Structure formats: C-alpha cells, structure tokens
mmCIF file with all atom_site columns, C-alpha atoms and ligand atoms in Angstrom:
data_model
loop_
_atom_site.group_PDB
_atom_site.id
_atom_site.type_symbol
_atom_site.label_atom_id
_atom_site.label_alt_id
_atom_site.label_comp_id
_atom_site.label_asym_id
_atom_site.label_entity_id
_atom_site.label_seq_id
_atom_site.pdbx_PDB_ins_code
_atom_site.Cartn_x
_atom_site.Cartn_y
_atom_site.Cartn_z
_atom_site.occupancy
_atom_site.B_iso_or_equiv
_atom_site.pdbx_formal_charge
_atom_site.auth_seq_id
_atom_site.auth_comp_id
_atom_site.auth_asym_id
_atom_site.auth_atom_id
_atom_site.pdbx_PDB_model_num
ATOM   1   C CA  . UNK A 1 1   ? 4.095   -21.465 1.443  1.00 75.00 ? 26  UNK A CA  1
ATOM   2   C CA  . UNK A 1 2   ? 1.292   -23.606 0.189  1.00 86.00 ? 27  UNK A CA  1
ATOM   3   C CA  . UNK A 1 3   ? 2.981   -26.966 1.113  1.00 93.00 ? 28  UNK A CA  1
ATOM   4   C CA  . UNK A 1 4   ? 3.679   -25.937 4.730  1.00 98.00 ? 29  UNK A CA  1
ATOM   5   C CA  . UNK A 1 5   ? 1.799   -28.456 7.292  1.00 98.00 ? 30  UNK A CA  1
ATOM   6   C CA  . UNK A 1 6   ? 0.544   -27.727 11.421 1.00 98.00 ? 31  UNK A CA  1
ATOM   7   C CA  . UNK A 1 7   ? 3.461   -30.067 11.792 1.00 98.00 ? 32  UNK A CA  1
ATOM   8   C CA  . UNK A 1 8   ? 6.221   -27.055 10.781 1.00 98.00 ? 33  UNK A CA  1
ATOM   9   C CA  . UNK A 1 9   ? 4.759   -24.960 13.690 1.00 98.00 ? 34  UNK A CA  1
ATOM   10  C CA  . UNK A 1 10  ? 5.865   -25.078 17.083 1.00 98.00 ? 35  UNK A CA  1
ATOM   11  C CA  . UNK A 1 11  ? 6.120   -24.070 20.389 1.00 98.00 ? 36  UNK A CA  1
ATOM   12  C CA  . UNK A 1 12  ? 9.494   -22.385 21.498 1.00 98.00 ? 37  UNK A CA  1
ATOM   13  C CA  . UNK A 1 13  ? 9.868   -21.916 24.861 1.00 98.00 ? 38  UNK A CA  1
ATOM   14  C CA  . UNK A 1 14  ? 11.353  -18.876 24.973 1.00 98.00 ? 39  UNK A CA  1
ATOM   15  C CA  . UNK A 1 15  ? 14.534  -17.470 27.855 1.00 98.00 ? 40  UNK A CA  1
ATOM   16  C CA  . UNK A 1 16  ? 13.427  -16.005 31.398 1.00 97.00 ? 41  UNK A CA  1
ATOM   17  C CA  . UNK A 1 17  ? 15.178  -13.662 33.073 1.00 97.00 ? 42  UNK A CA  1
ATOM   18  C CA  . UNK A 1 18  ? 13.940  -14.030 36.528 1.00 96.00 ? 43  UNK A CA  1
ATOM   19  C CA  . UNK A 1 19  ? 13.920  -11.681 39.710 1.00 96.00 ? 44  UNK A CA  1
ATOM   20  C CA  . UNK A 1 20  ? 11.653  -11.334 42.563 1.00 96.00 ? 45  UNK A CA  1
ATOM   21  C CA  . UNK A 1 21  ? 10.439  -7.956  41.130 1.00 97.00 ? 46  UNK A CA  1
ATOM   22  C CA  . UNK A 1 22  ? 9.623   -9.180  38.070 1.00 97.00 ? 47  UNK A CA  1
ATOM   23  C CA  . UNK A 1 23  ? 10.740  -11.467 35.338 1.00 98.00 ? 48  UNK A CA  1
ATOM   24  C CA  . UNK A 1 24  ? 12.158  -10.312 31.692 1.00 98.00 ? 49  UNK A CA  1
ATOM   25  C CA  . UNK A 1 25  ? 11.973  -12.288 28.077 1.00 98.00 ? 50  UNK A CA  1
ATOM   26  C CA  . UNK A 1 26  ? 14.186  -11.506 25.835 1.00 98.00 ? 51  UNK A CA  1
ATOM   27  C CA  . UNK A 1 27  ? 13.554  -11.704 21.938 1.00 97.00 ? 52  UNK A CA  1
ATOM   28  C CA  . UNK A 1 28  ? 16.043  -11.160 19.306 1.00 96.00 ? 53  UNK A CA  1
ATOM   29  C CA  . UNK A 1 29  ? 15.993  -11.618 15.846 1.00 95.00 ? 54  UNK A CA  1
ATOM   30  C CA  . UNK A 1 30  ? 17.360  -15.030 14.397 1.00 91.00 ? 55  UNK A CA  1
ATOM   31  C CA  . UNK A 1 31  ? 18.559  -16.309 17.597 1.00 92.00 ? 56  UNK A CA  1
ATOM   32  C CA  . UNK A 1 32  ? 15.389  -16.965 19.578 1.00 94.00 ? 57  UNK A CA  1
ATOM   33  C CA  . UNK A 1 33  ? 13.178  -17.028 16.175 1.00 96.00 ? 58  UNK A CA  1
ATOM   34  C CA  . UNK A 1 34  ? 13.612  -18.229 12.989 1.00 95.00 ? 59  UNK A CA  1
ATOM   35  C CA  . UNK A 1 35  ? 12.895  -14.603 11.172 1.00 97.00 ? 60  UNK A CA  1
ATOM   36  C CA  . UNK A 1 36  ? 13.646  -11.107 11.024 1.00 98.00 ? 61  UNK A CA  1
ATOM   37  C CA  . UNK A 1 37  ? 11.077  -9.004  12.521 1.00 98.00 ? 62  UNK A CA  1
ATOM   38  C CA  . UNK A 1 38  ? 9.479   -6.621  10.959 1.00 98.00 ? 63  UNK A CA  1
ATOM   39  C CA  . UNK A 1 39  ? 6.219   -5.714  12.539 1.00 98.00 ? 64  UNK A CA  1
ATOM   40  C CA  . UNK A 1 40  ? 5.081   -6.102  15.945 1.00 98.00 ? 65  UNK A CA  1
ATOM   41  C CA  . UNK A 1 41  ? 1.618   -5.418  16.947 1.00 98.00 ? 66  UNK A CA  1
ATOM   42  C CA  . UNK A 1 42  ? -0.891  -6.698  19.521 1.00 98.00 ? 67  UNK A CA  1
ATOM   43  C CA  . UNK A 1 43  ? -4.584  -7.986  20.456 1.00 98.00 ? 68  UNK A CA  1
ATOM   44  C CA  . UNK A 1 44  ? -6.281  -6.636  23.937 1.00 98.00 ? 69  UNK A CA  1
ATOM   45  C CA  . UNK A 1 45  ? -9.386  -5.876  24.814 1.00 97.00 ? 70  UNK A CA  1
ATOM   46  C CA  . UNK A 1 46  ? -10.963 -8.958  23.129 1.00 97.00 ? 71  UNK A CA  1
ATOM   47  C CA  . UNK A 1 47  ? -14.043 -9.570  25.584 1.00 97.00 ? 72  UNK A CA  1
ATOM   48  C CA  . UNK A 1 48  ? -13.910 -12.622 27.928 1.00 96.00 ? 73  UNK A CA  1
ATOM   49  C CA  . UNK A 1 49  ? -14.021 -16.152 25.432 1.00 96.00 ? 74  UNK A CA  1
ATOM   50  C CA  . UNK A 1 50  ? -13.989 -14.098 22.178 1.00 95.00 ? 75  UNK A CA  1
ATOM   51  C CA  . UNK A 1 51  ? -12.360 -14.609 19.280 1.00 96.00 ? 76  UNK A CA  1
ATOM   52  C CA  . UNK A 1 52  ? -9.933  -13.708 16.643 1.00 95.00 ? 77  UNK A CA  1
ATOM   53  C CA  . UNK A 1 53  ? -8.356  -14.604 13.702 1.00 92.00 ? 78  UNK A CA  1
ATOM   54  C CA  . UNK A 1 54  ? -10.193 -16.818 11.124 1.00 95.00 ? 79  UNK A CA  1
ATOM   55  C CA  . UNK A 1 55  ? -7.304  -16.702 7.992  1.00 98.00 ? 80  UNK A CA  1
ATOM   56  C CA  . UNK A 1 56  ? -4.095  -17.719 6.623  1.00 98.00 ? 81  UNK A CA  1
ATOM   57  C CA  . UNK A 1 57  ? -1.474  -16.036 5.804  1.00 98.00 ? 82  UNK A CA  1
ATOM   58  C CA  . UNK A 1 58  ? 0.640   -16.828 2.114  1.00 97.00 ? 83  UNK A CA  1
ATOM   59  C CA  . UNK A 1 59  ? 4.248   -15.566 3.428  1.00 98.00 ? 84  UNK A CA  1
ATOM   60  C CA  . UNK A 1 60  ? 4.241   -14.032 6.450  1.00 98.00 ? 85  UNK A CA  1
ATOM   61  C CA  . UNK A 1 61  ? 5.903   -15.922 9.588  1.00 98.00 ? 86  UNK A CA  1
ATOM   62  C CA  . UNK A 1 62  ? 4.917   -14.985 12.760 1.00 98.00 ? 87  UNK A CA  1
ATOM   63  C CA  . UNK A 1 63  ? 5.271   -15.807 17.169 1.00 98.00 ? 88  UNK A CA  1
ATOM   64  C CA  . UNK A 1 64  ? 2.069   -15.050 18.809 1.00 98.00 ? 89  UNK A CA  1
ATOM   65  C CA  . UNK A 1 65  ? 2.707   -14.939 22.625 1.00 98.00 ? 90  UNK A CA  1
ATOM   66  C CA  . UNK A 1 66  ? 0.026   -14.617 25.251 1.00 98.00 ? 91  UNK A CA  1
ATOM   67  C CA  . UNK A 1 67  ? 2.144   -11.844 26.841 1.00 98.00 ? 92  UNK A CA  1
ATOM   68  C CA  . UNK A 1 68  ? -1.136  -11.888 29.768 1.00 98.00 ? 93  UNK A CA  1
ATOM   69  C CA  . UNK A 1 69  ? -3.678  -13.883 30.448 1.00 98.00 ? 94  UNK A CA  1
ATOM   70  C CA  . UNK A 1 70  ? -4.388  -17.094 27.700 1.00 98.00 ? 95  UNK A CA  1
ATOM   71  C CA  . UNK A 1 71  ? -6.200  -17.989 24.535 1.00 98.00 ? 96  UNK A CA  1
ATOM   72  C CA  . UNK A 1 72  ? -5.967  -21.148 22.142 1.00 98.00 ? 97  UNK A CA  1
ATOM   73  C CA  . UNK A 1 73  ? -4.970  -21.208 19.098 1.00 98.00 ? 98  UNK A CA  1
ATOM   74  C CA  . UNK A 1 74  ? -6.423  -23.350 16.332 1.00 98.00 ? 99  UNK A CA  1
ATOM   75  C CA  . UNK A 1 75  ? -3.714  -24.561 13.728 1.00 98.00 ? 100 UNK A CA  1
ATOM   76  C CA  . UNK A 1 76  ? -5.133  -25.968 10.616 1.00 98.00 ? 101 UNK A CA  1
ATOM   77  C CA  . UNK A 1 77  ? -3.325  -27.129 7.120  1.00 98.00 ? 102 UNK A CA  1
ATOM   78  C CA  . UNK A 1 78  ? -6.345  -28.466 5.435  1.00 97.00 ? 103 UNK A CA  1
ATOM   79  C CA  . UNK A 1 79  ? -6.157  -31.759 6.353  1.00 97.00 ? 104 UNK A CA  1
ATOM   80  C CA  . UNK A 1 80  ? -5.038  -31.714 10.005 1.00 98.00 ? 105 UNK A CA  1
ATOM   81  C CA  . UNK A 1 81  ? -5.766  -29.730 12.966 1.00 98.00 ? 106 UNK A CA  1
ATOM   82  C CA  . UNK A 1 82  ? -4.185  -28.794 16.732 1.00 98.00 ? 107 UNK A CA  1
ATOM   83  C CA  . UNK A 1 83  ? -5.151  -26.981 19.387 1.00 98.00 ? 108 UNK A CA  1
ATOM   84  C CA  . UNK A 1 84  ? -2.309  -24.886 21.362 1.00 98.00 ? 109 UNK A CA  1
ATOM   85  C CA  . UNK A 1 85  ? -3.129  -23.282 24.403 1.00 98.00 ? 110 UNK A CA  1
ATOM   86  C CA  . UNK A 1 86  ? -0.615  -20.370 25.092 1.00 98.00 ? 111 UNK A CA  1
ATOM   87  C CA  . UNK A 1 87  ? -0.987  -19.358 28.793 1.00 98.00 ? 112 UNK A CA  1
ATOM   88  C CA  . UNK A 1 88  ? 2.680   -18.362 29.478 1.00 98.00 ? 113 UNK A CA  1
ATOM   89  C CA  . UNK A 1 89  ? 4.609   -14.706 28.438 1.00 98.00 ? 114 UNK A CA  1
ATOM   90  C CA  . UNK A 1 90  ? 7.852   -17.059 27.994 1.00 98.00 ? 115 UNK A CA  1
ATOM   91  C CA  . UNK A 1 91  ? 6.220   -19.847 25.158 1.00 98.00 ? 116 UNK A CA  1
ATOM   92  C CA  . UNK A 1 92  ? 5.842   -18.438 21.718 1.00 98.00 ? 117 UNK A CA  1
ATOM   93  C CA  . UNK A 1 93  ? 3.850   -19.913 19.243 1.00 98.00 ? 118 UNK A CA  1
ATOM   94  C CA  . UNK A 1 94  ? 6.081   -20.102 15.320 1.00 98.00 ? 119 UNK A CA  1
ATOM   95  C CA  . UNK A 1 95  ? 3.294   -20.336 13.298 1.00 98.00 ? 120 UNK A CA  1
ATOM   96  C CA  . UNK A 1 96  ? 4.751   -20.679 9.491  1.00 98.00 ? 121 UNK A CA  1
ATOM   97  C CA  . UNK A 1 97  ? 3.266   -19.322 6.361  1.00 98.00 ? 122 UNK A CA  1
ATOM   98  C CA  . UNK A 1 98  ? 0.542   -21.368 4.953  1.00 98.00 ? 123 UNK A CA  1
ATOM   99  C CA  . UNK A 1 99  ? -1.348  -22.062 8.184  1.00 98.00 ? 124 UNK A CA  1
ATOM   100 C CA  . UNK A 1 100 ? -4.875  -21.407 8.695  1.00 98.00 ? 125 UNK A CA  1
ATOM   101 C CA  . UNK A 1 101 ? -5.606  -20.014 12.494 1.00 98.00 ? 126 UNK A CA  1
ATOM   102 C CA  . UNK A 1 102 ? -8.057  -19.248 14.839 1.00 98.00 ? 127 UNK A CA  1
ATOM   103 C CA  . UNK A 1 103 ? -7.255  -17.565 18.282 1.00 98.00 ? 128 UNK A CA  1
ATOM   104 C CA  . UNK A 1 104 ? -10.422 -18.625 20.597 1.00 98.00 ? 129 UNK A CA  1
ATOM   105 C CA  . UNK A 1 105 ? -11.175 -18.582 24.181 1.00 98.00 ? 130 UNK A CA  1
ATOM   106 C CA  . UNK A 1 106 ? -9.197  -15.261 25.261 1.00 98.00 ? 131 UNK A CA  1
ATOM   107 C CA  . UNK A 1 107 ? -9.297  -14.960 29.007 1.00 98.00 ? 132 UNK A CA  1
ATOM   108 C CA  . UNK A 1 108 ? -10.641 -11.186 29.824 1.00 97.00 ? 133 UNK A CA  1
ATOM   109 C CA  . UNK A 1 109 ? -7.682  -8.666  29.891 1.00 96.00 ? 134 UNK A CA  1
ATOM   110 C CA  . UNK A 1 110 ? -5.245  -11.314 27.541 1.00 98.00 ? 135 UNK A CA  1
ATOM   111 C CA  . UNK A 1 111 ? -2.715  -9.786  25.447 1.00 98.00 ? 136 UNK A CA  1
ATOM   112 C CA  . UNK A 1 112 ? -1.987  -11.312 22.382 1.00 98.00 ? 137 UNK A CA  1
ATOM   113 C CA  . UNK A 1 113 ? 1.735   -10.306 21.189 1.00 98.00 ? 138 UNK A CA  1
ATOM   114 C CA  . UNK A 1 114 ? 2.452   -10.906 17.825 1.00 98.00 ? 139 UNK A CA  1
ATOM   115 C CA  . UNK A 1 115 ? 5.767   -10.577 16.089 1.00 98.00 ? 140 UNK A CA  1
ATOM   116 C CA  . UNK A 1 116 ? 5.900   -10.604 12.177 1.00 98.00 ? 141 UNK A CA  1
ATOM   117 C CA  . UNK A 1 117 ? 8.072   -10.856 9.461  1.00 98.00 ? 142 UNK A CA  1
ATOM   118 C CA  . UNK A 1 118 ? 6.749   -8.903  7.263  1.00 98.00 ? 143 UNK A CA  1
ATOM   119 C CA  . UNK A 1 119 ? 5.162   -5.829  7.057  1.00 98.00 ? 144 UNK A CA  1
ATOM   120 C CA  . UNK A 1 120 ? 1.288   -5.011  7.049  1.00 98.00 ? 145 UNK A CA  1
ATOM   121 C CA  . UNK A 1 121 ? 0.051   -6.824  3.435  1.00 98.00 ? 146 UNK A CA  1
ATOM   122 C CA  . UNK A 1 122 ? -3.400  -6.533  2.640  1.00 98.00 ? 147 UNK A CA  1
ATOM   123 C CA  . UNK A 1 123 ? -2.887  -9.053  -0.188 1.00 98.00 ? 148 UNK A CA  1
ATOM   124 C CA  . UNK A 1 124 ? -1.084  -11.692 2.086  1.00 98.00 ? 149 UNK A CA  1
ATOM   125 C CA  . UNK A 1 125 ? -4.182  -12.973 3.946  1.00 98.00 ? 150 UNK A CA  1
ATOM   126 C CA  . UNK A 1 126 ? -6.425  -15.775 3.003  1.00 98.00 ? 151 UNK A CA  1
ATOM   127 C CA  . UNK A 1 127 ? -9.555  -14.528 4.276  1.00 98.00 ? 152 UNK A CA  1
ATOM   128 C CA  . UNK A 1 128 ? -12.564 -17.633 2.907  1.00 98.00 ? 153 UNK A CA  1
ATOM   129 C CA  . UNK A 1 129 ? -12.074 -20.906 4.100  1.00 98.00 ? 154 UNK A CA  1
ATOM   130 C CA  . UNK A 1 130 ? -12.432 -22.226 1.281  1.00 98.00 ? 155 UNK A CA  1
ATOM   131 C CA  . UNK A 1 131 ? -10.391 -20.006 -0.748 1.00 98.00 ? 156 UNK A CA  1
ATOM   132 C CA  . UNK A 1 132 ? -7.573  -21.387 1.550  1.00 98.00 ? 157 UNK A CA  1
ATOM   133 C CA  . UNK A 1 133 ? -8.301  -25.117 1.194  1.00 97.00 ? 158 UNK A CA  1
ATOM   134 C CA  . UNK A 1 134 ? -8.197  -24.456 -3.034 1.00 97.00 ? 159 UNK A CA  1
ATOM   135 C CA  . UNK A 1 135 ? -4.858  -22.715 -2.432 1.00 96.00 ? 160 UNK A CA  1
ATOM   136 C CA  . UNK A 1 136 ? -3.532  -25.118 -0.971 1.00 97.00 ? 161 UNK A CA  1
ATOM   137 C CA  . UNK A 1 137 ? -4.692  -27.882 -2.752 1.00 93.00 ? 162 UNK A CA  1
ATOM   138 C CA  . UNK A 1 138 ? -3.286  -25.951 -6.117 1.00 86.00 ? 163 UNK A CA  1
HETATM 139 P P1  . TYD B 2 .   ? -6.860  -8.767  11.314 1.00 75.04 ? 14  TYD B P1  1
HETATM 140 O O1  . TYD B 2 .   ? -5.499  -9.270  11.023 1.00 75.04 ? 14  TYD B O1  1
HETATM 141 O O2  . TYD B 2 .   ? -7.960  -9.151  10.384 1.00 75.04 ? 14  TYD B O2  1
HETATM 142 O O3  . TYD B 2 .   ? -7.255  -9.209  12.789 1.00 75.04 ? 14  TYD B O3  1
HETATM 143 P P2  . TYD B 2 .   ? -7.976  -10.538 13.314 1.00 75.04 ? 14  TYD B P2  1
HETATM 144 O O4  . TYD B 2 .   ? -7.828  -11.574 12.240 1.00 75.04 ? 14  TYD B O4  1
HETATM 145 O O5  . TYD B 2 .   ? -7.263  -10.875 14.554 1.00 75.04 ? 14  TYD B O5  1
HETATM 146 O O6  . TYD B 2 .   ? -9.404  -10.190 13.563 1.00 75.04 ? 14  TYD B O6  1
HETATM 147 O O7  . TYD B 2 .   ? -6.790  -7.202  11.438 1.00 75.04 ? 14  TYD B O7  1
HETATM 148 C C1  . TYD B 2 .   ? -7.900  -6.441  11.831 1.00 75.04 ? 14  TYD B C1  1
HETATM 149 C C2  . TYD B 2 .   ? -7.837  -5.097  11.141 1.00 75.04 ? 14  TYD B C2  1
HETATM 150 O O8  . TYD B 2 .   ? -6.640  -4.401  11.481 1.00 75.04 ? 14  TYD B O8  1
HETATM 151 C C3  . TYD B 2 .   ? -7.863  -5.220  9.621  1.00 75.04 ? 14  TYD B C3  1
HETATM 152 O O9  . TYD B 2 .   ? -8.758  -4.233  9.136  1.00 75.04 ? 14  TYD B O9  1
HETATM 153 C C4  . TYD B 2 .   ? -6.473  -4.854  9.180  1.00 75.04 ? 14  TYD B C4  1
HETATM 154 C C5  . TYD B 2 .   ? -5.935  -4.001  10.318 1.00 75.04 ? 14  TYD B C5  1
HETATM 155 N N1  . TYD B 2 .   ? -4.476  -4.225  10.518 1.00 75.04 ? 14  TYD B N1  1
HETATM 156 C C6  . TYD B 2 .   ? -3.581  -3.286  10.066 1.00 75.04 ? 14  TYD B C6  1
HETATM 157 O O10 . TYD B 2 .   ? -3.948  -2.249  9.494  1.00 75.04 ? 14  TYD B O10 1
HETATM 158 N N2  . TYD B 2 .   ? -2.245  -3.506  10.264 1.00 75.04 ? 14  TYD B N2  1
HETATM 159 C C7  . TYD B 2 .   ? -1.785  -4.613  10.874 1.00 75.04 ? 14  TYD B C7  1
HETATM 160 O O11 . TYD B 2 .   ? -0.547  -4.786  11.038 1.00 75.04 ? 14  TYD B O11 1
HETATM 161 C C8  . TYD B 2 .   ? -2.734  -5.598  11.336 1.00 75.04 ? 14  TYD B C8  1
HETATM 162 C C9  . TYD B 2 .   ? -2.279  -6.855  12.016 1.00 75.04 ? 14  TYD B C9  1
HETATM 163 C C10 . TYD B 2 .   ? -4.069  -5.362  11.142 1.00 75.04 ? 14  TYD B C10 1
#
C-alpha cells in the first residue's frame, strides 16, 4: 500500500477488563482491529534504550502493543513523521501497510506484542531507506 500516509495509523485504545488481581484485554479479530490475525509474535529482551525496527512493510497490517514496560515508535510515510509513545498493555498501535517504523527507547524488560496479518514474508519488508522512499514515490 504505497499511497498509505502516518495519517491512516492510529492509536486504538483497546477494552479493560479490570479486577483487583489483575486486569485482562481482550483482542478479537475484526471487532477490536481492522484485520484478521495471522501471526503473533513478540520483542523482549531488547537492552535498556535500544532499538528495533528500521523498515516498512508492502502489505502486512499490524497492532504493536507495549504489553510491559514502553518504547516509541517512529511512524514515517516519506514526507511526514510522528512519534507514538506506547506505555499502556490496553493502547494498540494500527500501523497500516506502507509505513516506515522505528521502535526506539525500549524501557529494560518491555515487551513489544505484535499482532499481524499476514504470515512471516521475507519479501514483504522494505529493508533501505531509500529503497522505501523510491517505492513510494513510484
Ligand atoms: P525483524 O522483523 O527484522 O526484526 P526487527 O526489525 O524488529 O529488528 O526480524 C528479525 C529476524 O527475525 C529476521 O531475521 C527475521 C526473523 N523473523 C522471523 O523469522 N519470523 C517472524 O515472524 C519475524 C517477525 C521475524
């Protein structure tokens, strides 16, 4: 999704089932998310302020969720750029197809959940910046 824009993503604040011995979130497919998951894997052990991601993906949809601890995430489209801190296990970050991202600043011990709509494609991802930025200026 070449044409997609930082503006398509967003942050959906996702249910809470709360009790004093713990809280639940609930995700199901097509009603809290606009996609059908496929794939669900997740970042830990990232050291203190690292780093992750660096690339784009051409189809694949995905909600990253700081499921513990926090990171940011960098959204970028090519031509505009946003920051989104995710610090809470009940936000989820829809980040559409087309989108290049960075996930900086991990606080030690974060989790990084990420649900996907696809399966694992080595030929989805966008890898060079500028590889990206000619794709979507195609
Ligand atoms: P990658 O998506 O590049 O992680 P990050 O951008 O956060 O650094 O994935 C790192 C490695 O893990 C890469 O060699 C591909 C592999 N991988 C899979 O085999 N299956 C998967 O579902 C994912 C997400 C990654």
């Amino acid at each position: 999704m070449k044409e997609s824009t930082i503006y398509n993503c967003s942050v959906i604040e996702l249910n809470r089932i709360h009790k004093r011995s713990g809280n639940i979130t609930v995700v199901e497919n097509l009603k809290h998310i606009p996609f059908e998951v496929k794939r669900v894997y997740y970042l830990y052990d990232v050291p203190g302020g690292g780093e992750r991601g660096g690339h784009a993906h051409k189809e694949l949809n995905q909600l990253i969720v700081a499921a513990s601890g926090c990171f940011d995430v960098v959204l970028n489209d090519g031509k505009n750029k946003k920051v989104v801190e995710l610090n809470r296990p009940y936000y989820g970050l829809y980040v559409v197809p087309g989108i290049w991202r960075e996930l900086i600043n991990f606080s030690s011990g974060a989790i990084c959940l990420v649900l996907a709509s696809e399966k694992y494609l080595k030929e989805d991802y966008v890898r060079e910046y500028s590889e990206f930025l000619e794709w979507k200026a195609r």
